[in-house]
Coordinates of C-alpha atoms and ligand atoms in Angstrom, one line a residue:
X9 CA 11.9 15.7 -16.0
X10 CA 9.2 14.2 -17.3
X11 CA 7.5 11.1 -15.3
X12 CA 5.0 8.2 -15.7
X13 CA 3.0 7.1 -13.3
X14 CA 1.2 3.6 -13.3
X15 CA -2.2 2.8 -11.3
X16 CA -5.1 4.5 -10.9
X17 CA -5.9 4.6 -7.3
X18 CA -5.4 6.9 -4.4
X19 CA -2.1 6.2 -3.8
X20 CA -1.4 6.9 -7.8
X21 CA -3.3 10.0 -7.3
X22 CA -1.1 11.3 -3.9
X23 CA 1.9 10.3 -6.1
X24 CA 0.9 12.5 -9.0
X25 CA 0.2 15.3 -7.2
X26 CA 3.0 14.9 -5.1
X27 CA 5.4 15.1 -8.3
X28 CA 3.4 17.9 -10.1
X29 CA 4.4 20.2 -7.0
X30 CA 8.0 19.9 -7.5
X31 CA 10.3 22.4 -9.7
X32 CA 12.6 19.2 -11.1
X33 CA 9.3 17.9 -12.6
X34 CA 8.3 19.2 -16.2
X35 CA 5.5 16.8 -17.3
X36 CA 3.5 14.0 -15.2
X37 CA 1.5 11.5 -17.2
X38 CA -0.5 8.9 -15.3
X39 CA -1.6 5.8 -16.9
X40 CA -4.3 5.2 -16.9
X41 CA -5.2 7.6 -13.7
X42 CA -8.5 8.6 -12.8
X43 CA -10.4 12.2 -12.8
X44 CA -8.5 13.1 -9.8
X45 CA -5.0 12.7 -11.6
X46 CA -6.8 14.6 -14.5
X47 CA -6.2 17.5 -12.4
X48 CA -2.6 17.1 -11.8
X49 CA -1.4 14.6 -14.6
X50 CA -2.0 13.7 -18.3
X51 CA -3.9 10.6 -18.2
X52 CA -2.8 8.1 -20.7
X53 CA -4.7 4.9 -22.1
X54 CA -2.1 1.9 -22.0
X55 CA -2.8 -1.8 -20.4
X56 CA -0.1 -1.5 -17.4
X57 CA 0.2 -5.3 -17.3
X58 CA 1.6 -5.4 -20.6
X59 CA 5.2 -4.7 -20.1
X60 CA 5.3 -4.1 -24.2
X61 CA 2.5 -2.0 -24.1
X62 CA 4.3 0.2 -21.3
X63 CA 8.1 0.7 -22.7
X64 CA 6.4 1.4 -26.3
X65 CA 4.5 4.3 -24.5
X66 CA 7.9 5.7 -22.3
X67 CA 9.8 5.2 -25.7
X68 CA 7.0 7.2 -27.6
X69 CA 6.6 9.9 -25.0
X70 CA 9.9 10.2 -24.4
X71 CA 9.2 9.6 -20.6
X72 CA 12.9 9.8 -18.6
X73 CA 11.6 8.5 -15.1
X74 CA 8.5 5.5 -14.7
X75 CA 7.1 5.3 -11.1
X76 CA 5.1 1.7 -10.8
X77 CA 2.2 1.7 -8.4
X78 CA 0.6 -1.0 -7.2
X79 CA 2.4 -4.7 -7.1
X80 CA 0.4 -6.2 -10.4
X81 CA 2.5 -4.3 -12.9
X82 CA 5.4 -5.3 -11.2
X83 CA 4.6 -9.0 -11.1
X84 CA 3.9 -8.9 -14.9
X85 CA 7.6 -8.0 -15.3
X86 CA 7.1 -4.6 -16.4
X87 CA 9.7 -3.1 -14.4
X88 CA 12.0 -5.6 -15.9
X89 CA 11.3 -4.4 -19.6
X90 CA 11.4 -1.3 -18.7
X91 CA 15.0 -1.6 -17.0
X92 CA 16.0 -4.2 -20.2
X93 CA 15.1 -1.3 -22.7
X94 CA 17.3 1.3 -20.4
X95 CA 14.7 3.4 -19.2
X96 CA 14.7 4.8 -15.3
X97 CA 12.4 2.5 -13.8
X98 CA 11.0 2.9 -9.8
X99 CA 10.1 -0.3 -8.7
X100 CA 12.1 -3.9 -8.2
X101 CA 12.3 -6.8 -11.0
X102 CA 9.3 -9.3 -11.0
X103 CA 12.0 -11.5 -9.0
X104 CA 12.5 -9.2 -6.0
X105 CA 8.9 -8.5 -5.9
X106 CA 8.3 -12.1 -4.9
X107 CA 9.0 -10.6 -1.1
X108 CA 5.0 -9.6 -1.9
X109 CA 3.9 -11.7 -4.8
X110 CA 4.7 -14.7 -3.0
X111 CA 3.9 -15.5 0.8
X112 CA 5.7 -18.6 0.2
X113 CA 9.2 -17.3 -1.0
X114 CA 8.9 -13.8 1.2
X115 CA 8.5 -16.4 4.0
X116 CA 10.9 -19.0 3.5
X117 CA 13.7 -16.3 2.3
X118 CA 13.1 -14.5 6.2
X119 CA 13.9 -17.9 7.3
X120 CA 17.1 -18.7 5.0
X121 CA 18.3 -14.7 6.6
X122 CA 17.2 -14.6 10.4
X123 CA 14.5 -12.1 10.0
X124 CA 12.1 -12.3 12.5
X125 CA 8.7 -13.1 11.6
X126 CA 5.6 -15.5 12.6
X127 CA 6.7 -18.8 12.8
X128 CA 5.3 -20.7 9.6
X129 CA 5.0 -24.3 7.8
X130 CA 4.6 -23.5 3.5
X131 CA 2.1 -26.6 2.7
X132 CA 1.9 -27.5 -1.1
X133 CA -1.6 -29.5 0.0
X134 CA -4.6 -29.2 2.0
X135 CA -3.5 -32.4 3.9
X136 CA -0.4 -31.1 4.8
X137 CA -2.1 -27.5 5.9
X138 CA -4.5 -28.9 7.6
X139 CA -1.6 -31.5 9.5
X140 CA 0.1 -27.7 10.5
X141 CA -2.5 -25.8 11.7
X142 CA -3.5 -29.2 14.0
X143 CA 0.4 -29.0 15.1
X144 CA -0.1 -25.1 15.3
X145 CA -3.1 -24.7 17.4
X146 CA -5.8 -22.2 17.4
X147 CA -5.7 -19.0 16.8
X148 CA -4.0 -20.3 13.9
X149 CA -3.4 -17.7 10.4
X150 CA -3.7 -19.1 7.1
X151 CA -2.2 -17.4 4.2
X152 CA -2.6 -18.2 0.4
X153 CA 0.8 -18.0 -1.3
X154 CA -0.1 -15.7 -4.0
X155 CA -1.7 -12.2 -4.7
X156 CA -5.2 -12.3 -3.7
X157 CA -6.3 -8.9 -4.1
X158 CA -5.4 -8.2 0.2
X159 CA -8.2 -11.4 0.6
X160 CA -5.8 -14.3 1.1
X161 CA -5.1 -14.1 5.0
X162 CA -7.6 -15.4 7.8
X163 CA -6.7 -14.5 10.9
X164 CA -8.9 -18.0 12.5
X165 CA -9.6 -18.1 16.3
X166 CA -11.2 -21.6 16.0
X167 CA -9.5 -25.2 14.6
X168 CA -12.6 -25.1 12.5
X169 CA -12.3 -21.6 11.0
X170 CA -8.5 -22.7 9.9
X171 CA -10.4 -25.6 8.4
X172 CA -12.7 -24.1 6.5
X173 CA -10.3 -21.5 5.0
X174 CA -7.9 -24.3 4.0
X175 CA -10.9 -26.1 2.0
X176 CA -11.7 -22.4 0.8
X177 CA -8.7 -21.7 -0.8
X178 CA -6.6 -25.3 -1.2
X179 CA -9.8 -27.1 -2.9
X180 CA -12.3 -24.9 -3.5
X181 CA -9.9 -23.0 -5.2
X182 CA -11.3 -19.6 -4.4
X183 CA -7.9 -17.5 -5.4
X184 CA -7.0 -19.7 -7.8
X185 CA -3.0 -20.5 -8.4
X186 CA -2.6 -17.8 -5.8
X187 CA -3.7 -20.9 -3.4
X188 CA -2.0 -23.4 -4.5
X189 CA 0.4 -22.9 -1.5
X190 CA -0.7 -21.6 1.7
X191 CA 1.2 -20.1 4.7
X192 CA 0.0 -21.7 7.8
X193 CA 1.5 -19.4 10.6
X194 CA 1.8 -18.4 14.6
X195 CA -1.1 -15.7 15.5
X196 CA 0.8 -12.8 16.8
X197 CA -0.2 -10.0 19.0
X198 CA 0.6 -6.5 19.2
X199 CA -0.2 -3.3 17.2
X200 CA 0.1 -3.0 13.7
X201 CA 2.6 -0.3 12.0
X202 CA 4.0 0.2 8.2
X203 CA 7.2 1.0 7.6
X204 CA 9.0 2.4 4.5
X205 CA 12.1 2.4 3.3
X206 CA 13.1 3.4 0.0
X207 CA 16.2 1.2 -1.7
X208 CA 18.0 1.4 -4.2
X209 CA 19.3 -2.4 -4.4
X210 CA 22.0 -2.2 -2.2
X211 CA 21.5 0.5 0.9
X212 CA 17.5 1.5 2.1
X213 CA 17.1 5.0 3.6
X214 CA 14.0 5.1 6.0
X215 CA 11.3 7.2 4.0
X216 CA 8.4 7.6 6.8
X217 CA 6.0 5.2 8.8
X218 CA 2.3 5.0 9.2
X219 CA -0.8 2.8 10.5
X220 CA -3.7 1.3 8.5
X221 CA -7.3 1.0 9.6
X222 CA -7.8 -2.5 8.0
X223 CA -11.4 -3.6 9.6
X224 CA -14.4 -1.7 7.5
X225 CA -16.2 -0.6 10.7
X226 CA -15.5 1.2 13.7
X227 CA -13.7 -0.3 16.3
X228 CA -11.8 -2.6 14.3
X229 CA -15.2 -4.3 13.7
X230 CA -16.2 -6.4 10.3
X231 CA -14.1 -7.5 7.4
X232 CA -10.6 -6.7 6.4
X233 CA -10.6 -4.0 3.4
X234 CA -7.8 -2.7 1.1
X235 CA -7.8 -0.2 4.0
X236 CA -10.2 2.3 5.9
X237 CA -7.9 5.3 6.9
X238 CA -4.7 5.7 7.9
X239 CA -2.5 8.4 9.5
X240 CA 1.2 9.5 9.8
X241 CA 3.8 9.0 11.3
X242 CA 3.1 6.4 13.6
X243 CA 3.6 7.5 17.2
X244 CA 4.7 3.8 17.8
X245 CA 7.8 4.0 16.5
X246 CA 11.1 6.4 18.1
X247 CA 14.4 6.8 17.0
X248 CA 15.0 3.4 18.7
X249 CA 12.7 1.3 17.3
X250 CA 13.3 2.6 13.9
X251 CA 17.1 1.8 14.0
X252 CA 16.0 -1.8 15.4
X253 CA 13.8 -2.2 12.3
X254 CA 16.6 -1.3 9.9
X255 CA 18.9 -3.5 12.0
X256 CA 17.0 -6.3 12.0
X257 CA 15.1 -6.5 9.4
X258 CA 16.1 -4.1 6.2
X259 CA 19.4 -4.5 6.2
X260 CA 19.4 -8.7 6.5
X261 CA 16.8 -8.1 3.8
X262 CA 18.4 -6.2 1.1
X263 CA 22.0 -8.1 1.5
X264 CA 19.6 -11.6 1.5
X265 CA 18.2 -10.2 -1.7
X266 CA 21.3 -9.1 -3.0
X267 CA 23.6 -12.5 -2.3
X268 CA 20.0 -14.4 -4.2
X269 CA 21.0 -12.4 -7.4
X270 CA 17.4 -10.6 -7.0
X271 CA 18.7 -6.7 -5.3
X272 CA 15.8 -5.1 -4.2
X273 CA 15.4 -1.6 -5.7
X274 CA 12.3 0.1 -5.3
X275 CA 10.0 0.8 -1.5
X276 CA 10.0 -1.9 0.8
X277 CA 7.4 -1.9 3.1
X278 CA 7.5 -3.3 6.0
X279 CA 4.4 -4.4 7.6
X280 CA 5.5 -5.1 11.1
X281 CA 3.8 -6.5 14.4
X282 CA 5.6 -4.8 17.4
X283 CA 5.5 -8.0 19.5
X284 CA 6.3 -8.3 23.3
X285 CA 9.6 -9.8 21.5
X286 CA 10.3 -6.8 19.4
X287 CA 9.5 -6.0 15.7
X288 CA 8.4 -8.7 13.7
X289 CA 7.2 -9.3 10.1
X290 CA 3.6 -9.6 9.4
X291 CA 4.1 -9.0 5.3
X292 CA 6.3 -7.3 3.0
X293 CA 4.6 -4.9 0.5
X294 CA 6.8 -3.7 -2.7
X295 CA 4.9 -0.5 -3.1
X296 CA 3.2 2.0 -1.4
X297 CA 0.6 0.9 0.7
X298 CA -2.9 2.8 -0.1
X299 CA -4.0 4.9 2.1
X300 CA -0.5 4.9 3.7
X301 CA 0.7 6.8 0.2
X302 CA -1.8 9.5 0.6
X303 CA 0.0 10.6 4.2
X304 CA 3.6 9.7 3.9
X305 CA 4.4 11.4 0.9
X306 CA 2.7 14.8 1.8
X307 CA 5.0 14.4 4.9
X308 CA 8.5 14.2 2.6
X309 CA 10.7 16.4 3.9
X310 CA 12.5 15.7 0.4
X311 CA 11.5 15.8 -2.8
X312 CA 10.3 12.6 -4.5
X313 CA 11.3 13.0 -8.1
X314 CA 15.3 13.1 -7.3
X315 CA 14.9 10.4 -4.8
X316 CA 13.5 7.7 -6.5
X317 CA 15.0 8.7 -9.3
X318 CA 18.7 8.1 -7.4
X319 CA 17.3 4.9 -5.7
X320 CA 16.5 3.4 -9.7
X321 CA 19.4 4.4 -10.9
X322 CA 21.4 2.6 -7.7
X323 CA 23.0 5.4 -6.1
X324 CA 20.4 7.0 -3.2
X325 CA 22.2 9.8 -1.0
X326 CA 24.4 8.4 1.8
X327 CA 22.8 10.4 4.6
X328 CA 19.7 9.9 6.3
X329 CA 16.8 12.2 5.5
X330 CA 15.7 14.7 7.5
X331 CA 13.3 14.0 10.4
X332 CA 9.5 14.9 9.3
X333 CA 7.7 17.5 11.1
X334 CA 3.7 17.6 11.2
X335 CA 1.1 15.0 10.6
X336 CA -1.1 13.6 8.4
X337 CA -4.8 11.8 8.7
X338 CA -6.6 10.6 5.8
X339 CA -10.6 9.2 6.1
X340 CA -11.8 6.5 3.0
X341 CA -15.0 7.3 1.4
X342 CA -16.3 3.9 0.4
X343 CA -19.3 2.7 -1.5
X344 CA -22.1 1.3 0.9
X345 CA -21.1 -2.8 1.0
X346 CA -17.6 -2.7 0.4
X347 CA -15.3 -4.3 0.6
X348 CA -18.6 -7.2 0.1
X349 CA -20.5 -6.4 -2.9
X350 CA -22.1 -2.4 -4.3
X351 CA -23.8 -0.5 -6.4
X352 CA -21.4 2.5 -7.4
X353 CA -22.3 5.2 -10.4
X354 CA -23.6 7.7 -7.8
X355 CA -22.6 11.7 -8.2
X356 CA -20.2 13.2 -5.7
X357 CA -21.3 16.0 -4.3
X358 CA -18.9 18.2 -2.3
X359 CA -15.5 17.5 -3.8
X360 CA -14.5 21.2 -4.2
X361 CA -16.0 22.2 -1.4
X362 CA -13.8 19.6 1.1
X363 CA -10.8 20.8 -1.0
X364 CA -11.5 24.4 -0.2
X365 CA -10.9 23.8 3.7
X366 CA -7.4 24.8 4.6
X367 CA -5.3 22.4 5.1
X368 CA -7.1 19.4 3.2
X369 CA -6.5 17.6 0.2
X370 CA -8.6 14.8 -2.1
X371 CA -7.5 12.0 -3.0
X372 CA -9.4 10.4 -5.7
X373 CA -9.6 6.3 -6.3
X374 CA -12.9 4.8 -7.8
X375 CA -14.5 7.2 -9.4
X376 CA -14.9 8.0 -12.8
X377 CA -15.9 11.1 -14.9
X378 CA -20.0 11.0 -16.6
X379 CA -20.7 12.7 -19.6
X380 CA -23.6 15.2 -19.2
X381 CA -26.2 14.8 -21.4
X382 CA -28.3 17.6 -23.1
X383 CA -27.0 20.5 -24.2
X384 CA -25.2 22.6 -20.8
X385 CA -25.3 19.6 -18.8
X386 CA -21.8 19.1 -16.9
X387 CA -19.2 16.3 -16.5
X388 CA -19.6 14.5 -13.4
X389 CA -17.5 12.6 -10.9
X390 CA -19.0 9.6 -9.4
X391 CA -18.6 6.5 -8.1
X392 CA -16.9 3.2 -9.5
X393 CA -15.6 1.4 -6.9
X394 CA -15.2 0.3 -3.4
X395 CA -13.1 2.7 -2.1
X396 CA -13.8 5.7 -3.3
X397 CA -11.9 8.8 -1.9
X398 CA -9.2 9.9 0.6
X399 CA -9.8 12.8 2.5
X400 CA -6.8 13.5 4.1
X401 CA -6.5 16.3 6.7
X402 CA -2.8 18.2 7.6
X403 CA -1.7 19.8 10.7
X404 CA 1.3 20.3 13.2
X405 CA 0.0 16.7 14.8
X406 CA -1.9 13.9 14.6
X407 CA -5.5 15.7 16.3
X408 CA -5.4 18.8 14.4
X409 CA -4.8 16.2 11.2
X410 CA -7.4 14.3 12.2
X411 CA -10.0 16.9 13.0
X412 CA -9.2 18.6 9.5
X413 CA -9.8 15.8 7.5
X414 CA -12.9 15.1 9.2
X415 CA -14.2 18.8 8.8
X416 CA -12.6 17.6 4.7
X417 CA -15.7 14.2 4.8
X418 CA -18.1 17.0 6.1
X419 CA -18.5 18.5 3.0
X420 CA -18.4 14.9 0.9
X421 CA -21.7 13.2 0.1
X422 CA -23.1 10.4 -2.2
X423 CA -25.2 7.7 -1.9
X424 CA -24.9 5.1 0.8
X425 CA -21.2 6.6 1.5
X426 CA -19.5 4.5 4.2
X427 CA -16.7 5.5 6.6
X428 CA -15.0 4.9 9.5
X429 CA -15.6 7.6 12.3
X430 CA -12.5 6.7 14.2
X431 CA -9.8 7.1 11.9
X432 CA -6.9 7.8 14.4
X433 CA -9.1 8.4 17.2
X434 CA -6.9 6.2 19.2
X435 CA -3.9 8.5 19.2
X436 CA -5.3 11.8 20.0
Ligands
AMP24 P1 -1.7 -9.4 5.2 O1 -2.6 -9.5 4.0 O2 -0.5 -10.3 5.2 O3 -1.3 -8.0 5.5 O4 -2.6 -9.8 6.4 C1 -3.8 -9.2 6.7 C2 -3.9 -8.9 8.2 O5 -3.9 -10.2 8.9 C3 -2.7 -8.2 8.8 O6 -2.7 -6.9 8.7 C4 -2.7 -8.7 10.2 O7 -3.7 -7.9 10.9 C5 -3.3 -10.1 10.1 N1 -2.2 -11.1 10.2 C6 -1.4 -11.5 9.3 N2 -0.5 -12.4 9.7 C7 -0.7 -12.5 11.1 C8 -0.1 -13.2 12.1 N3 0.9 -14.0 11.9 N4 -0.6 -13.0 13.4 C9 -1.6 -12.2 13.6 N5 -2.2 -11.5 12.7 C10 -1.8 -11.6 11.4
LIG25 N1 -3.2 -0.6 2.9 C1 -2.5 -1.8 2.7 C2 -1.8 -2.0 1.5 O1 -1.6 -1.1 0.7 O2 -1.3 -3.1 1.2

């Protein structure tokens, strides 16, 4: 089989390497990767938001399964001409993805199905947002409808901060269209866990769980990032939990979707508060998360390739899969100043050298490959973005995991490279 994969992050990565390893898998391209998918794909050139673009490439390359990445593609319709043109595609139709593209349908839909989730007014204008987060009362959250790059939600402790971010977004217009509509919603309390389910437009087989770090500093300290670390499984959720969380929310999710005319096909994830009430929904994510990719699918107690293959062609195995065993922690290298502005461009040092501890793998995101100059001068990885690497570290549970991948960030240098020193500390 010979599959596409679209993005060029660490989760793209963790999925390329992920297929590469399995005997069902012939050829894995990446588009347009990075030069840690170099290593386990063939990168390809190809605008991914251009859904013409995309099925002339499968059609070329003859490509008989397309895994979609991250959620832009997806809301470009991409997955729609890919499924029009009758090839394999992994990853729901622009419509379904609304349940992350837009805060104000994903929200509005849990309402129209009884899934439980912060209580929330959608306000088409600032006067009317500002009118509900008044009626809400402080701490208040305030969402802008649309993707925003992970930027669109303030959590506000203070009236004024709610204030602010409604000015921010409704007539400053710092997300653009994407905040047009805001979300004004209940603050709820509890810890934070992601949960994934893979579907395949009518059923949704629970594929793993796992928790973010989303602060950029230690202690849940600073501003929210695409994501500082993450580990897996979550020791939050038991068997219990997990069949409430289909109960409740998956299954009133994918019949809702399916009754709209819009099934959902593809990975749901659920981002979930476990509230003194139960389970409730903070966000739905269409994708994998990233990090969360980089330690759910080493833990796969199945392979991938058949999987989603089954789930996009609507017929995923009737039983459940089997339990995971073992544990996975993976540490973000970032640039110094992300997620607020950076200088990248510096060399890595220490890439092989992390990869040659037992038990730990790379995960590469922003970084790029430099041309050597001068005659025997080498190719170089260095930095070009925020979040750089994933060092992720593999062991019978969540400490051992944790101290590999930190033994993993030992070897890893480059200029003003930031992480978290507490990645799953909590937990062991
Ligand atoms: P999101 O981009 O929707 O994942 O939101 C970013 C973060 O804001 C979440 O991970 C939560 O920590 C926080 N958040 C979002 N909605 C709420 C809410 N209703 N109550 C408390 N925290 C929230
Ligand atoms: N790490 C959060 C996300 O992928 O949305």
């Amino acid at each position: 089989m010979k599959v596409l994969v679209l993005g060029g992050g660490g989760r793209e990565h963790a999925l390329a390497w992920t297929l590469r390893r399995e005997s069902g898998v012939s050829d894995v391209l990446c588009a347009p990767g990075n030069p840690g998918t170099a290593a386990c794909a063939r990168n390809v050139a190809v605008d991914i938001l251009d859904p013409a673009a995309v099925t002339g490439l499968v059609a070329a390359e003859g490509v008989d399964l397309v895994v979609v990445g991250p959620e832009q593609p997806l809301d470009a319709g991409v997955s729609d001409a890919l499924r029009a043109a009758g090839h394999p595609v992994f990853g729901p139709s622009q419509a379904a993805a609304r349940l992350e593209t837009s805060k104000a349908f994903s929200k509005a839909f849990m309402e129209r199905h009884g899934v439980p989730t912060a209580k929330a007014r959608i306000c088409a204008t600032a006067d009317e947002a500002e009118a509900a987060v008044r009626a809400f009362g402080a701490p208040v959250v305030v969402k802008a409808d649309g993707l925003a790059a992970g930027k669109g939600v303030t959590v506000a402790a203070t009236l004024d901060e709610a204030l602010e971010a409604i000015d921010a977004v409704m007539r400053q217009g710092a997300f653009g269209a994407a905040g047009s509509t805001v979300v004004v919603e209940e603050c709820l309390t509890g810890p934070e866990v992601s949960y994934f389910v893979i579907c395949d437009g009518v059923r949704g087989l629970p594929l793993g769980t796992a928790q973010d770090h989303k602060r950029a500093y230690d202690g849940d300290q600073g501003p929210n990032t695409g994501g500082m670390g993450a580990l897996a499984p979550s020791p939050l959720v038991d068997a219990a939990l997990s069949a409430r969380v289909m109960q409740t929310i998956v299954e009133p999710v994918l019949a809702g979707m399916r009754a709209e005319g819009h099934p959902f096909a593809g990975i749901l994830y659920c981002g979930l508060m476990l509230t003194p009430d139960g389970p409730k929904v903070i966000e739905f994510n269409v994708r994998f998360g990233d990090p969360e990719a980089q330690v759910v699918l080493p833990l796969l107690p199945v392979p991938l390739a058949p999987l989603v293959l089954a789930a996009a062609r609507g017929a995923l195995p009737l039983e459940p899969l089997p339990p995971v065993t073992g544990a996975r922690v993976g540490v973000v290298l970032a640039s110094g100043g992300y997620p607020g502005a950076m200088t990248t461009g510096y060399a890595i040092d220490g890439l092989e050298a992390a990869a040659a501890v037992p038990g730990v793998t790379v995960f590469q995101a922003g970084t790029r490959l430099r041309q050597g100059s001068g005659g025997q001068a080498q190719n170089e990885v260095v930095t070009s973005g925020g979040r750089v690497l994933t060092v992720v570290g593999e062991g019978p549970d969540l400490r051992a995991a944790r101290d590999r991948a930190y033994q993993g960030v030992a070897r890893i240098s480059f200029t003003d490279m930031e992480f978290r020193r507490d990645i799953a500390a909590k937990y062991v």
